Coordinates of C-alpha atoms in Angstrom, one line a residue:
X737 CA 14.5 -13.3 -0.4
X738 CA 17.6 -15.5 -0.5
X739 CA 18.0 -14.6 -4.2
X740 CA 18.3 -10.9 -3.4
X741 CA 20.6 -11.5 -0.4
X742 CA 22.9 -13.7 -2.6
X743 CA 23.2 -10.9 -5.2
X744 CA 23.9 -8.3 -2.4
X745 CA 26.5 -10.7 -1.0
X746 CA 28.2 -11.3 -4.3
X747 CA 28.4 -7.7 -5.5
X748 CA 28.6 -5.7 -2.3
X749 CA 28.8 -7.3 1.2
X750 CA 31.5 -9.9 0.5
X751 CA 33.9 -7.8 -1.5
X752 CA 33.4 -4.5 0.3
X753 CA 31.9 -4.9 3.7
X754 CA 32.4 -8.2 5.6
X755 CA 35.7 -9.9 6.3
X756 CA 36.3 -13.0 4.2
X757 CA 36.4 -15.1 7.3
X758 CA 32.7 -14.4 8.0
X759 CA 30.7 -17.1 6.1
X760 CA 27.8 -15.9 3.9
X761 CA 25.4 -18.4 5.5
X762 CA 26.2 -17.4 9.1
X763 CA 22.9 -16.4 10.7
X764 CA 23.9 -13.0 12.2
X765 CA 25.4 -11.9 8.9
X766 CA 22.2 -13.0 7.1
X767 CA 20.0 -11.0 9.5
X768 CA 22.2 -7.9 9.1
X769 CA 22.2 -8.2 5.4
X770 CA 18.4 -8.7 5.3
X771 CA 17.9 -5.6 7.4
X772 CA 20.0 -3.5 5.0
X773 CA 18.4 -5.0 1.8
X774 CA 14.8 -4.8 3.2
X775 CA 15.1 -1.2 4.3
X776 CA 16.9 0.0 1.2
X777 CA 14.5 -1.9 -1.1
X778 CA 11.4 -0.6 0.7
X779 CA 12.6 3.0 0.5
X780 CA 13.5 2.7 -3.2
X781 CA 10.2 1.0 -4.1
X782 CA 8.2 3.5 -2.1
X783 CA 10.0 6.7 -3.2
X784 CA 10.7 5.6 -6.7
X785 CA 7.3 4.2 -7.6
X786 CA 5.5 6.8 -5.5
X787 CA 7.3 9.6 -7.4
X788 CA 6.6 8.2 -10.8
X789 CA 2.9 7.9 -9.9
X790 CA 2.8 11.3 -8.2
X791 CA 4.4 13.2 -11.2
X792 CA 2.9 11.2 -14.1
X793 CA -0.5 9.8 -12.9
X794 CA -1.8 11.6 -9.9
X795 CA -4.0 14.6 -10.8
X796 CA -2.7 17.5 -8.9
X797 CA -6.1 19.2 -9.1
X798 CA -7.1 17.0 -6.2
X799 CA -4.9 19.1 -4.0
X800 CA -7.5 21.8 -4.3
X801 CA -10.0 19.7 -2.4
X802 CA -10.9 21.2 1.0
X803 CA -9.9 18.0 2.8
X804 CA -6.5 17.9 1.3
X805 CA -4.2 18.9 4.2
X806 CA -1.5 21.6 4.3
X807 CA 1.9 20.1 3.5
X808 CA 0.2 16.8 3.1
X809 CA 2.7 15.2 0.6
X810 CA 5.6 16.0 2.9
X811 CA 3.8 14.7 5.9
X812 CA 2.9 11.4 4.0
X813 CA 6.5 10.9 3.1
X814 CA 7.9 11.7 6.5
X815 CA 5.4 9.4 8.2
X816 CA 6.1 6.5 5.8
X817 CA 9.9 6.8 6.1
X818 CA 9.6 6.8 9.9
X819 CA 7.3 3.7 9.8
X820 CA 9.1 1.5 7.2
X821 CA 12.2 0.7 9.4
X822 CA 9.9 -0.4 12.2
X823 CA 7.9 -2.5 9.9
X824 CA 11.1 -4.1 8.6
X825 CA 12.0 -5.6 12.0
X826 CA 9.3 -8.4 12.1
X827 CA 9.4 -8.6 8.3
X828 CA 13.1 -9.5 8.4
X829 CA 12.3 -12.2 10.9
X830 CA 10.0 -13.8 8.3
X831 CA 12.6 -13.3 5.5
X832 CA 15.2 -14.9 7.7
X833 CA 13.0 -18.0 8.1
X834 CA 12.6 -18.1 4.3
X835 CA 16.4 -17.9 3.8
X836 CA 17.0 -20.7 6.3
X837 CA 14.7 -22.9 4.3
X838 CA 11.5 -23.0 6.4
X839 CA 9.2 -21.9 3.7
X840 CA 7.8 -23.7 0.6
X841 CA 9.6 -21.5 -1.8
X842 CA 11.4 -23.3 -4.6
X843 CA 14.0 -22.5 -7.3
X844 CA 13.0 -24.3 -10.4
X845 CA 9.7 -24.9 -12.2
X846 CA 10.6 -28.6 -12.1
X847 CA 10.1 -28.5 -8.3
X848 CA 6.5 -27.2 -8.7
X849 CA 4.0 -29.9 -7.8
X850 CA 2.1 -29.1 -11.0
X851 CA 4.8 -27.7 -13.3
X852 CA 4.0 -24.6 -15.2
X853 CA 0.3 -24.9 -14.5
X854 CA 1.2 -24.9 -10.8
X855 CA 3.2 -21.7 -11.3
X856 CA 0.2 -20.0 -12.8
X857 CA -2.1 -21.4 -10.2
X858 CA 0.1 -20.1 -7.4
X859 CA 0.1 -16.6 -8.9
X860 CA -3.8 -16.6 -8.9
X861 CA -4.1 -18.2 -5.5
X862 CA -1.6 -15.7 -4.0
X863 CA -3.8 -12.8 -5.2
X864 CA -7.1 -14.3 -3.9
X865 CA -5.5 -15.6 -0.6
X866 CA -3.9 -12.3 0.3
X867 CA -7.0 -10.3 -0.8
X868 CA -9.2 -12.4 1.5
X869 CA -6.8 -12.1 4.5
X870 CA -6.2 -8.4 4.0
X871 CA -9.9 -7.7 3.9
X872 CA -10.5 -9.2 7.3
X873 CA -7.3 -7.8 8.8
X874 CA -8.2 -4.3 7.4
X875 CA -11.8 -4.6 8.7
X876 CA -10.5 -5.7 12.2
X877 CA -8.3 -2.6 12.3
X878 CA -11.4 -0.5 11.9
X879 CA -12.8 -2.0 15.2
X880 CA -13.6 0.9 17.6
X881 CA -11.4 -0.6 20.3
X882 CA -8.2 -0.5 18.3
X883 CA -8.8 1.8 15.3
X884 CA -7.4 5.0 17.0
X885 CA -4.2 3.2 18.1
X886 CA -3.1 1.7 14.8
X887 CA -5.2 2.5 11.7
X888 CA -6.4 6.1 12.3
X889 CA -3.0 7.6 11.2
X890 CA -3.6 6.3 7.7
X891 CA -7.1 7.8 7.5
X892 CA -5.7 11.2 8.2
X893 CA -5.3 11.4 4.4
X894 CA -8.9 11.8 3.2
X895 CA -7.7 12.7 -0.3
X896 CA -4.6 10.5 -0.5
X897 CA -1.7 10.9 -2.9
X898 CA 0.6 8.0 -4.0
X899 CA 2.8 8.8 -1.1
X900 CA 0.0 7.9 1.4
X901 CA 0.3 4.3 0.2
X902 CA 2.9 3.4 2.8
X903 CA 2.1 6.0 5.4
X904 CA 0.9 3.6 8.0
X905 CA 1.4 3.1 11.7
X906 CA 4.1 0.3 11.9
X907 CA 1.7 -2.2 13.5
X908 CA -0.9 -1.4 10.8
X909 CA 1.6 -1.7 8.0
X910 CA 3.0 -5.0 9.2
X911 CA -0.2 -6.8 9.9
X912 CA -1.7 -5.8 6.5
X913 CA 1.5 -7.0 4.8
X914 CA 1.6 -10.2 6.8
X915 CA -0.6 -12.3 4.4
X916 CA 2.1 -11.8 1.7
X917 CA 4.7 -13.3 3.9
X918 CA 2.5 -16.1 5.3
X919 CA 1.6 -17.4 1.8
X920 CA 5.0 -19.1 0.9
X921 CA 5.0 -20.8 4.3
X922 CA 1.7 -22.4 3.5
X923 CA 1.8 -23.0 -0.3
X924 CA 4.5 -23.7 -2.8
X925 CA 5.7 -20.6 -4.7
X926 CA 8.6 -20.0 -7.1
X927 CA 11.2 -17.7 -5.7
X928 CA 11.3 -15.4 -8.7
X929 CA 7.5 -15.2 -8.9
X930 CA 7.5 -14.3 -5.2
X931 CA 9.8 -11.3 -5.9
X932 CA 7.7 -10.3 -8.9
X933 CA 4.5 -10.5 -6.8
X934 CA 6.2 -8.5 -4.0
X935 CA 6.9 -5.6 -6.5
X936 CA 3.4 -5.9 -7.9
X937 CA 1.9 -5.6 -4.4
X938 CA 3.8 -2.3 -3.9
X939 CA 2.7 -1.0 -7.3
X940 CA -0.9 -1.9 -6.6
X941 CA -0.8 -0.3 -3.1
X942 CA 0.4 2.9 -4.7
X943 CA -2.1 2.7 -7.6
X944 CA -5.1 2.6 -5.3
X945 CA -3.9 5.9 -3.8
X946 CA -3.1 7.6 -7.0
X947 CA -6.3 9.5 -7.7
X948 CA -6.8 7.9 -11.1
X949 CA -10.4 6.8 -10.9
X950 CA -10.7 5.3 -14.3
X951 CA -11.8 1.7 -14.4
X952 CA -12.8 -0.4 -17.4
X953 CA -16.6 -0.5 -17.3
X954 CA -16.6 -4.3 -17.3
X955 CA -14.3 -4.3 -14.2
X956 CA -16.0 -1.6 -12.1
X957 CA -17.8 -4.2 -10.0
X958 CA -14.8 -6.6 -9.8
X959 CA -11.6 -4.6 -9.3
X960 CA -11.0 -2.5 -6.2
X961 CA -9.3 0.5 -7.8
X962 CA -8.4 4.0 -6.8
X963 CA -12.0 5.1 -7.0
X964 CA -13.1 2.4 -4.6
X965 CA -10.3 2.9 -2.2
X966 CA -10.8 6.7 -2.1
X967 CA -14.3 6.1 -0.9
X968 CA -12.8 4.0 1.8
X969 CA -10.7 6.9 3.0
X970 CA -13.7 9.3 2.7
X971 CA -16.5 7.1 4.1
X972 CA -14.6 4.8 6.4
X973 CA -16.8 1.7 6.5
X974 CA -16.7 0.6 2.9
X975 CA -14.3 -1.1 0.3
X976 CA -11.8 -2.8 2.6
X977 CA -10.5 -5.1 -0.1
X978 CA -7.1 -4.9 -1.7
X979 CA -7.5 -6.1 -5.3
X980 CA -11.1 -7.3 -5.7
X981 CA -14.5 -6.4 -4.5
X982 CA -15.4 -10.0 -3.7
X983 CA -15.0 -9.9 0.1
X984 CA -16.6 -6.5 0.4
X985 CA -19.7 -8.0 -1.3
X986 CA -19.6 -11.1 0.9
X987 CA -19.1 -8.9 4.0
X988 CA -21.7 -6.3 3.1
X989 CA -19.2 -3.5 2.9
X990 CA -19.2 -2.9 -0.8
X991 CA -19.9 0.7 -2.0
X992 CA -20.1 1.6 -5.7
X993 CA -17.5 4.4 -6.1
X994 CA -18.9 7.9 -5.8
X995 CA -16.4 9.1 -8.4
X996 CA -18.0 6.9 -11.0
X997 CA -21.4 8.4 -10.1
X998 CA -20.3 12.0 -10.6
X999 CA -20.1 12.6 -6.9
X1000 CA -16.4 12.1 -6.2
X1001 CA -13.7 14.5 -5.1
X1002 CA -13.2 16.0 -8.6
X1003 CA -17.0 16.7 -8.8
X1004 CA -16.9 18.3 -5.4
X1005 CA -14.1 20.6 -6.4
X1006 CA -16.0 21.6 -9.6
X1007 CA -19.1 22.3 -7.6
X1008 CA -17.2 24.6 -5.1
X1009 CA -15.6 26.5 -8.0
X1010 CA -19.0 26.9 -9.7
X1011 CA -20.4 28.3 -6.5
X1012 CA -17.5 30.7 -6.1
X1013 CA -16.3 29.0 -2.9
X1014 CA -13.0 27.9 -4.4
X1015 CA -10.8 29.7 -6.8
X1016 CA -8.6 28.1 -9.6
X1017 CA -5.7 28.0 -7.2
X1018 CA -7.6 25.9 -4.7
X1019 CA -8.0 28.7 -2.2
X1020 CA -11.2 29.1 -0.3
X1021 CA -12.7 32.2 -1.8
X1022 CA -14.5 33.3 1.3
X1023 CA -11.4 32.9 3.5
X1024 CA -9.3 34.8 0.8
X1025 CA -11.8 37.6 0.6
X1026 CA -11.9 38.0 4.4
X1027 CA -8.1 38.2 4.5
X1028 CA -8.2 41.0 2.0
X1029 CA -10.8 42.9 4.0
X1030 CA -13.7 42.0 1.7
X1031 CA -16.9 41.3 3.5
X1032 CA -18.7 38.2 2.3
X1033 CA -22.4 38.0 3.0
X1034 CA -23.4 34.7 4.6
X1035 CA -26.7 33.3 3.5

């Protein structure tokens, strides 16, 4: 994160904010700078990538589903923007440790123990390490003794939109993100690659909430995509993984996506429409008829 902080110092903080007498490597200044950069960056990534996904990928027909909440998108955004600053507090502590040189992040490929091959290996190992850790953290958050306190707010969104991706309780959001920050303290990782992976993680988190259930047939049993994660929101005890289905298979929590079997949210909407229980605007036909004084016979 020192690369980002250095850019912010050079173009903004040093010339426009801080007095020249305050050294850039002074700890308090670094902490303040990291707080600003982290919160601004998180908001831009969340709102920017979320909006792109919402307007260009997310199928708005899903909003007709009976379990899609009233004003859900606004509620998702409001909850996420409340939560992100709280998540940033312990996150900045970890970023500060990185900036002060306590991690194994390095600047040049020449510093990699295995050169370019080490760079590629670290990218792959980062994905598998974080996927493993997040699986067990996520599963732990579903334990009945703590679920209602931390993880339940995220499961309010049964039919999530891309904006549900970061709508976590602060404790939930931080502990699920912790593996990403722990990795560079345990294993060597190039600083630029770390930033690339950080952006990728945010893109992936949004993508598994985007309602695009398409998965290449060869990857259906390997990749934990939006179809898999939607079943997690709907059925609770399945598909805890982040990128892959490996740990769900090992842990006995894998569920083949209902959307890929013709039993997903889209199919439920089509069924309700065919039965006349939902009109093309997503309004419950029986409720709409009752409001207009039309008696609907119950069978």
